[in-house]
Short mmCIF file of C-alpha atoms in Angstrom, two decimals:
data_model
loop_
_atom_site.label_atom_id
_atom_site.label_comp_id
_atom_site.label_asym_id
_atom_site.label_seq_id
_atom_site.Cartn_x
_atom_site.Cartn_y
_atom_site.Cartn_z
CA MET A 463 42.20 73.14 124.08
CA PRO A 464 44.09 70.73 121.78
CA SER A 465 47.45 69.23 122.59
CA LEU A 466 50.09 67.22 120.77
CA ASP A 467 52.04 64.34 122.26
CA VAL A 468 55.72 64.51 121.34
CA PRO A 469 58.57 62.46 122.82
CA GLY A 470 58.73 63.29 126.53
CA CYS A 471 56.17 66.09 126.50
CA THR A 472 52.66 67.17 125.58
CA LEU A 473 52.64 70.45 123.66
CA TYR A 474 49.78 72.84 124.27
CA TYR A 475 48.55 74.64 121.17
CA GLU A 476 45.64 76.69 119.87
CA VAL A 477 44.16 77.14 116.39
CA HIS A 478 42.50 80.40 115.36
CA GLY A 479 40.78 81.23 112.08
CA THR A 480 40.76 79.47 108.73
CA GLY A 481 42.86 79.67 105.59
CA GLU A 482 46.52 79.14 104.92
CA PRO A 483 48.27 77.85 108.06
CA MET A 484 50.59 80.19 109.93
CA VAL A 485 52.57 78.91 112.92
CA LEU A 486 53.86 81.44 115.46
CA VAL A 487 56.92 80.43 117.51
CA HIS A 488 57.45 82.47 120.66
CA GLY A 489 60.75 83.55 122.16
CA THR A 490 62.56 83.09 125.45
CA GLY A 491 60.65 84.13 128.55
CA ALA A 492 57.23 84.00 126.90
CA ASP A 493 54.56 81.50 125.92
CA SER A 494 51.73 81.40 123.42
CA SER A 495 49.86 84.14 125.29
CA THR A 496 52.45 86.64 124.07
CA TRP A 497 50.65 86.54 120.71
CA ASN A 498 47.29 87.68 122.14
CA PRO A 499 47.61 91.22 120.72
CA VAL A 500 48.01 89.92 117.16
CA VAL A 501 46.21 86.56 116.96
CA ASP A 502 42.79 87.92 115.96
CA LEU A 503 44.32 90.29 113.42
CA LEU A 504 46.28 87.47 111.79
CA ALA A 505 43.39 85.00 112.01
CA ALA A 506 41.21 87.28 109.87
CA ASP A 507 43.08 85.95 106.84
CA ALA A 508 44.82 82.75 107.98
CA GLN A 509 44.64 79.70 110.17
CA VAL A 510 46.91 80.76 113.02
CA ILE A 511 48.52 78.12 115.23
CA VAL A 512 50.22 79.22 118.44
CA TYR A 513 51.83 76.87 120.92
CA ASP A 514 53.77 76.78 124.16
CA ARG A 515 57.28 75.55 123.51
CA ARG A 516 58.44 72.66 125.68
CA GLY A 517 59.05 73.90 129.24
CA TYR A 518 57.01 77.07 128.73
CA GLY A 519 53.44 77.83 129.73
CA ARG A 520 51.19 74.78 129.59
CA SER A 521 53.71 72.51 127.85
CA ALA A 522 55.00 71.14 131.12
CA HIS A 523 58.60 69.95 131.04
CA ARG A 524 61.85 70.75 132.77
CA PRO A 525 63.68 73.71 131.17
CA VAL A 526 65.37 72.79 127.90
CA ARG A 527 68.93 73.81 127.07
CA ASP A 528 69.32 71.76 123.88
CA TYR A 529 67.60 73.66 121.06
CA ARG A 530 67.57 70.60 118.85
CA VAL A 531 64.66 69.49 121.05
CA HIS A 532 62.69 72.68 120.32
CA THR A 533 63.49 72.34 116.61
CA ASN A 534 62.20 68.77 116.49
CA ASP A 535 59.06 69.80 118.40
CA LEU A 536 58.34 72.44 115.75
CA ARG A 537 58.84 69.89 112.99
CA LEU A 538 56.40 67.48 114.65
CA LEU A 539 53.85 70.25 115.19
CA LEU A 540 53.99 71.26 111.52
CA GLU A 541 53.54 67.64 110.46
CA ALA A 542 50.68 66.86 112.83
CA VAL A 543 48.65 70.07 112.94
CA CYS A 544 49.07 71.72 109.52
CA GLU A 545 47.33 70.07 106.59
CA ARG A 546 49.71 71.81 104.16
CA PRO A 547 53.02 73.69 104.37
CA ALA A 548 52.75 76.64 106.73
CA HIS A 549 54.02 80.17 106.92
CA VAL A 550 56.32 80.02 109.97
CA VAL A 551 56.88 83.17 112.01
CA GLY A 552 59.56 82.93 114.68
CA TRP A 553 60.16 85.78 117.11
CA SER A 554 63.44 86.16 119.02
CA SER A 555 64.73 82.72 120.03
CA GLY A 556 61.65 81.28 118.33
CA GLY A 557 63.27 82.62 115.19
CA ASN A 558 66.34 80.56 116.01
CA VAL A 559 64.17 77.46 116.39
CA SER A 560 62.61 78.19 112.99
CA MET A 561 65.95 78.88 111.31
CA ALA A 562 67.45 75.68 112.68
CA LEU A 563 64.57 73.72 111.17
CA ALA A 564 64.84 75.57 107.86
CA ALA A 565 68.51 74.60 107.68
CA THR A 566 67.58 70.92 107.46
CA ASP A 567 63.92 70.51 106.48
CA THR A 568 61.55 72.95 104.77
CA SER A 569 59.13 70.30 103.57
CA ARG A 570 56.38 71.66 105.85
CA MET A 571 57.24 75.37 105.39
CA ARG A 572 55.73 77.63 102.78
CA SER A 573 57.69 80.65 103.96
CA LEU A 574 59.83 81.74 106.89
CA CYS A 575 59.63 85.06 108.70
CA VAL A 576 61.96 85.75 111.62
CA VAL A 577 61.62 88.67 113.98
CA GLU A 578 64.99 89.71 115.41
CA PRO A 579 66.39 86.23 116.06
CA PRO A 580 69.56 86.18 118.22
CA PHE A 581 71.23 84.01 115.59
CA HIS A 582 74.83 83.13 116.55
CA SER A 583 74.55 85.61 119.43
CA LEU A 584 77.48 84.17 121.38
CA ARG A 585 79.92 85.29 118.73
CA LEU A 586 78.08 88.54 117.99
CA ALA A 587 77.33 89.75 121.52
CA ASP A 588 78.46 93.26 122.40
CA ARG A 589 79.51 94.69 125.76
CA GLY A 590 75.94 95.45 126.69
CA VAL A 591 74.88 91.84 126.21
CA LEU A 592 77.86 90.56 128.17
CA ALA A 593 77.16 93.02 130.99
CA ALA A 594 73.51 91.97 131.16
CA THR A 595 74.53 88.30 131.21
CA THR A 596 76.89 89.01 134.10
CA ARG A 597 74.14 90.76 136.06
CA LEU A 598 71.74 87.90 135.35
CA LYS A 599 74.18 85.29 136.58
CA TRP A 600 74.97 87.33 139.70
CA GLN A 601 71.29 87.60 140.60
CA GLN A 602 70.85 83.89 139.94
CA PHE A 603 73.83 83.10 142.18
CA ARG A 604 72.19 85.15 144.94
CA GLY A 605 69.01 83.09 144.60
CA ARG A 606 67.03 86.01 143.14
CA ARG A 607 65.70 84.13 140.16
CA VAL A 608 62.91 86.49 139.12
CA GLU A 609 65.26 89.46 139.35
CA ALA A 610 67.76 87.50 137.24
CA GLY A 611 65.12 87.02 134.56
CA GLU A 612 64.26 90.69 134.67
CA GLU A 613 67.89 91.55 133.91
CA PHE A 614 67.42 89.68 130.64
CA PHE A 615 64.06 91.25 129.88
CA ARG A 616 65.28 94.80 130.45
CA SER A 617 68.36 94.16 128.32
CA VAL A 618 66.74 92.57 125.27
CA TYR A 619 63.75 94.95 125.38
CA ALA A 620 65.93 98.05 125.77
CA LEU A 621 64.95 100.94 123.50
CA THR A 622 67.51 103.12 121.78
CA SER A 623 65.30 106.10 122.65
CA GLY A 624 65.63 105.26 126.34
CA GLY A 625 63.98 102.90 128.80
CA ASN A 626 62.77 99.44 127.85
CA ALA A 627 59.61 97.78 126.61
CA TYR A 628 59.49 95.42 129.60
CA ASP A 629 58.89 98.22 132.10
CA LEU A 630 56.52 99.95 129.68
CA ALA A 631 54.41 96.83 129.12
CA ASP A 632 51.15 96.16 130.95
CA GLU A 633 51.47 94.28 134.22
CA HIS A 634 49.83 91.15 132.84
CA VAL A 635 52.50 91.02 130.10
CA ARG A 636 55.31 91.34 132.65
CA GLU A 637 53.70 88.73 134.86
CA GLY A 638 53.56 86.32 131.91
CA MET A 639 57.30 86.77 131.43
CA ARG A 640 58.03 86.27 135.12
CA ARG A 641 56.07 83.00 135.07
CA ASN A 642 58.53 81.70 132.48
CA VAL A 643 61.73 82.77 134.19
CA GLU A 644 63.08 79.26 134.82
CA PRO A 645 63.58 78.41 131.12
CA VAL A 646 65.26 81.80 130.70
CA LEU A 647 67.87 80.95 133.31
CA ALA A 648 68.42 77.49 131.82
CA GLU A 649 68.97 78.93 128.35
CA PHE A 650 71.71 81.20 129.68
CA ASP A 651 73.71 78.12 130.69
CA ILE A 652 76.37 77.23 128.14
CA HIS A 653 75.35 74.30 125.94
CA PRO A 654 76.87 73.19 122.60
CA PHE A 655 73.38 73.16 121.05
CA GLY A 656 72.01 76.07 123.06
CA VAL A 657 69.80 79.05 122.31
CA ALA A 658 72.30 80.80 120.02
CA ILE A 659 72.33 77.74 117.68
CA GLU A 660 76.02 78.44 117.02
CA LEU A 661 76.50 75.06 115.33
CA VAL A 662 73.83 75.69 112.70
CA PRO A 663 75.73 76.99 109.64
CA THR A 664 74.67 80.38 108.31
CA ARG A 665 74.78 79.14 104.72
CA ALA A 666 72.53 76.18 105.53
CA VAL A 667 69.83 78.59 106.67
CA ALA A 668 70.50 81.09 103.89
CA ASN A 669 70.15 78.34 101.28
CA ALA A 670 66.77 77.18 102.57
CA PRO A 671 64.46 76.96 99.52
CA VAL A 672 61.63 79.07 100.92
CA PRO A 673 60.91 82.83 100.79
CA MET A 674 62.46 84.48 103.82
CA THR A 675 61.65 87.73 105.64
CA TRP A 676 63.55 89.36 108.52
CA VAL A 677 61.70 91.92 110.67
CA LEU A 678 63.53 94.55 112.71
CA GLY A 679 62.36 97.07 115.29
CA GLY A 680 63.64 100.58 114.75
CA GLN A 681 64.26 101.04 118.49
CA SER A 682 65.80 97.62 119.17
CA PRO A 683 69.34 97.07 120.50
CA ARG A 684 71.88 97.60 117.72
CA TRP A 685 73.44 94.16 118.07
CA LEU A 686 70.19 92.69 116.75
CA HIS A 687 70.56 94.89 113.67
CA ARG A 688 74.15 93.75 113.20
CA THR A 689 72.96 90.14 113.36
CA HIS A 690 70.60 90.86 110.49
CA ALA A 691 73.28 92.63 108.44
CA ARG A 692 75.64 89.69 108.80
CA PHE A 693 73.01 87.18 107.66
CA ALA A 694 71.75 89.35 104.81
CA ARG A 695 75.14 89.12 103.10
CA HIS A 696 74.49 85.40 102.62
CA ARG A 697 70.89 85.71 101.40
CA PRO A 698 70.63 88.31 98.60
CA ASP A 699 66.86 87.93 98.23
CA LEU A 700 66.17 88.32 101.96
CA ARG A 701 63.19 90.60 102.45
CA THR A 702 63.84 93.05 105.28
CA VAL A 703 61.04 94.97 107.01
CA MET A 704 61.73 97.73 109.53
CA VAL A 705 58.97 98.56 112.01
CA PRO A 706 59.75 102.07 113.28
CA HIS A 707 59.20 103.26 116.85
CA VAL A 708 59.19 99.76 118.39
CA GLY A 709 61.77 97.51 119.95
CA HIS A 710 62.13 93.77 120.41
CA LEU A 711 58.57 93.44 121.74
CA ALA A 712 57.07 94.73 118.50
CA HIS A 713 53.95 92.55 118.50
CA ASP A 714 52.92 94.04 121.85
CA GLN A 715 54.03 97.62 121.18
CA ASP A 716 52.38 98.01 117.76
CA PRO A 717 50.24 94.99 116.83
CA VAL A 718 48.95 96.44 113.56
CA ALA A 719 52.41 97.31 112.25
CA PHE A 720 53.69 93.91 113.34
CA VAL A 721 50.94 92.09 111.44
CA GLU A 722 51.62 94.16 108.33
CA ALA A 723 55.32 93.32 108.58
CA VAL A 724 54.94 89.56 108.90
CA THR A 725 52.19 89.15 106.30
CA ALA A 726 53.45 91.38 103.49
CA ARG A 727 54.88 89.12 100.78
#
C-alpha cells in the first residue's frame, strides 16, 4: 500500500476508485479502516483517499496532542496525493482537522463536509461530557487505559434513544477502536492547540471560500447539535443534512444514508 513521508512520520494511505478526489479524515479512536463500510460505495463515483492520521493505525508515531500537526499532515496529503482540489470529508475530530485547514488554506479543497465535529468543544461541553471526561481520567489514573478509552467511546457514541453505538457495533469495530486508545488518552490532555481547536476562530472557518456541508445524526448527543447551531449562525449558506436513526457512528450504522449525506451537493 502507498505511503507519504511527512516531517517526522510516514502516513499510510489507500486510494480507491477513479474520478474526482475525495479525502476522508477519520476521528479520534479510529483509523482508516473505520471507512470500510462506505469506501466501495463512495468509490463507485469518486477517487476515494483514506489515511491513518499520525499516531493512528499504520502511521506510526507517538500520540499527538497538537492538532496543528494533523492539520499540516492533511495539507501535505492533499498536495501530494490529489492531482486536483479534493472534496474533503472530516468525521468527528477529523472534521476539526479539516476545519482548521479550511480556516487558512483551501487551495487544495473543492468542498468541505464535516460530520459532527467537536468544534470548540471545551467551551461548549455539557455536564455529560464533563462527567465522561472525569470517568476517563479516573480510569487512566488507575492504569486501566482500555477502560478509559471505552468511557470516551460510550459517551460520544451515546444514542438519545438509549444505549450507545459502541456496544452495538460489531466486535471487529470495537477492537479497532481499542487498538487506538493511546491517542485518545493523549488528546484528552489539555493543550493550547488540542483536539477542540479552540484557537481557530469560528469566522475564519465560516469564511472559507468553499461549499460547506455539516452532517448530523438524529440520535447523537445533543451537545453536538448545539455545536452545529452555533456555527450555522456564522455561515448562512451552510448546508445541513440530518441522518435520522443514527448517532455519531453514522458511517457504520447506516452506510448508504451516510454516503447520500456526504455526496449530495
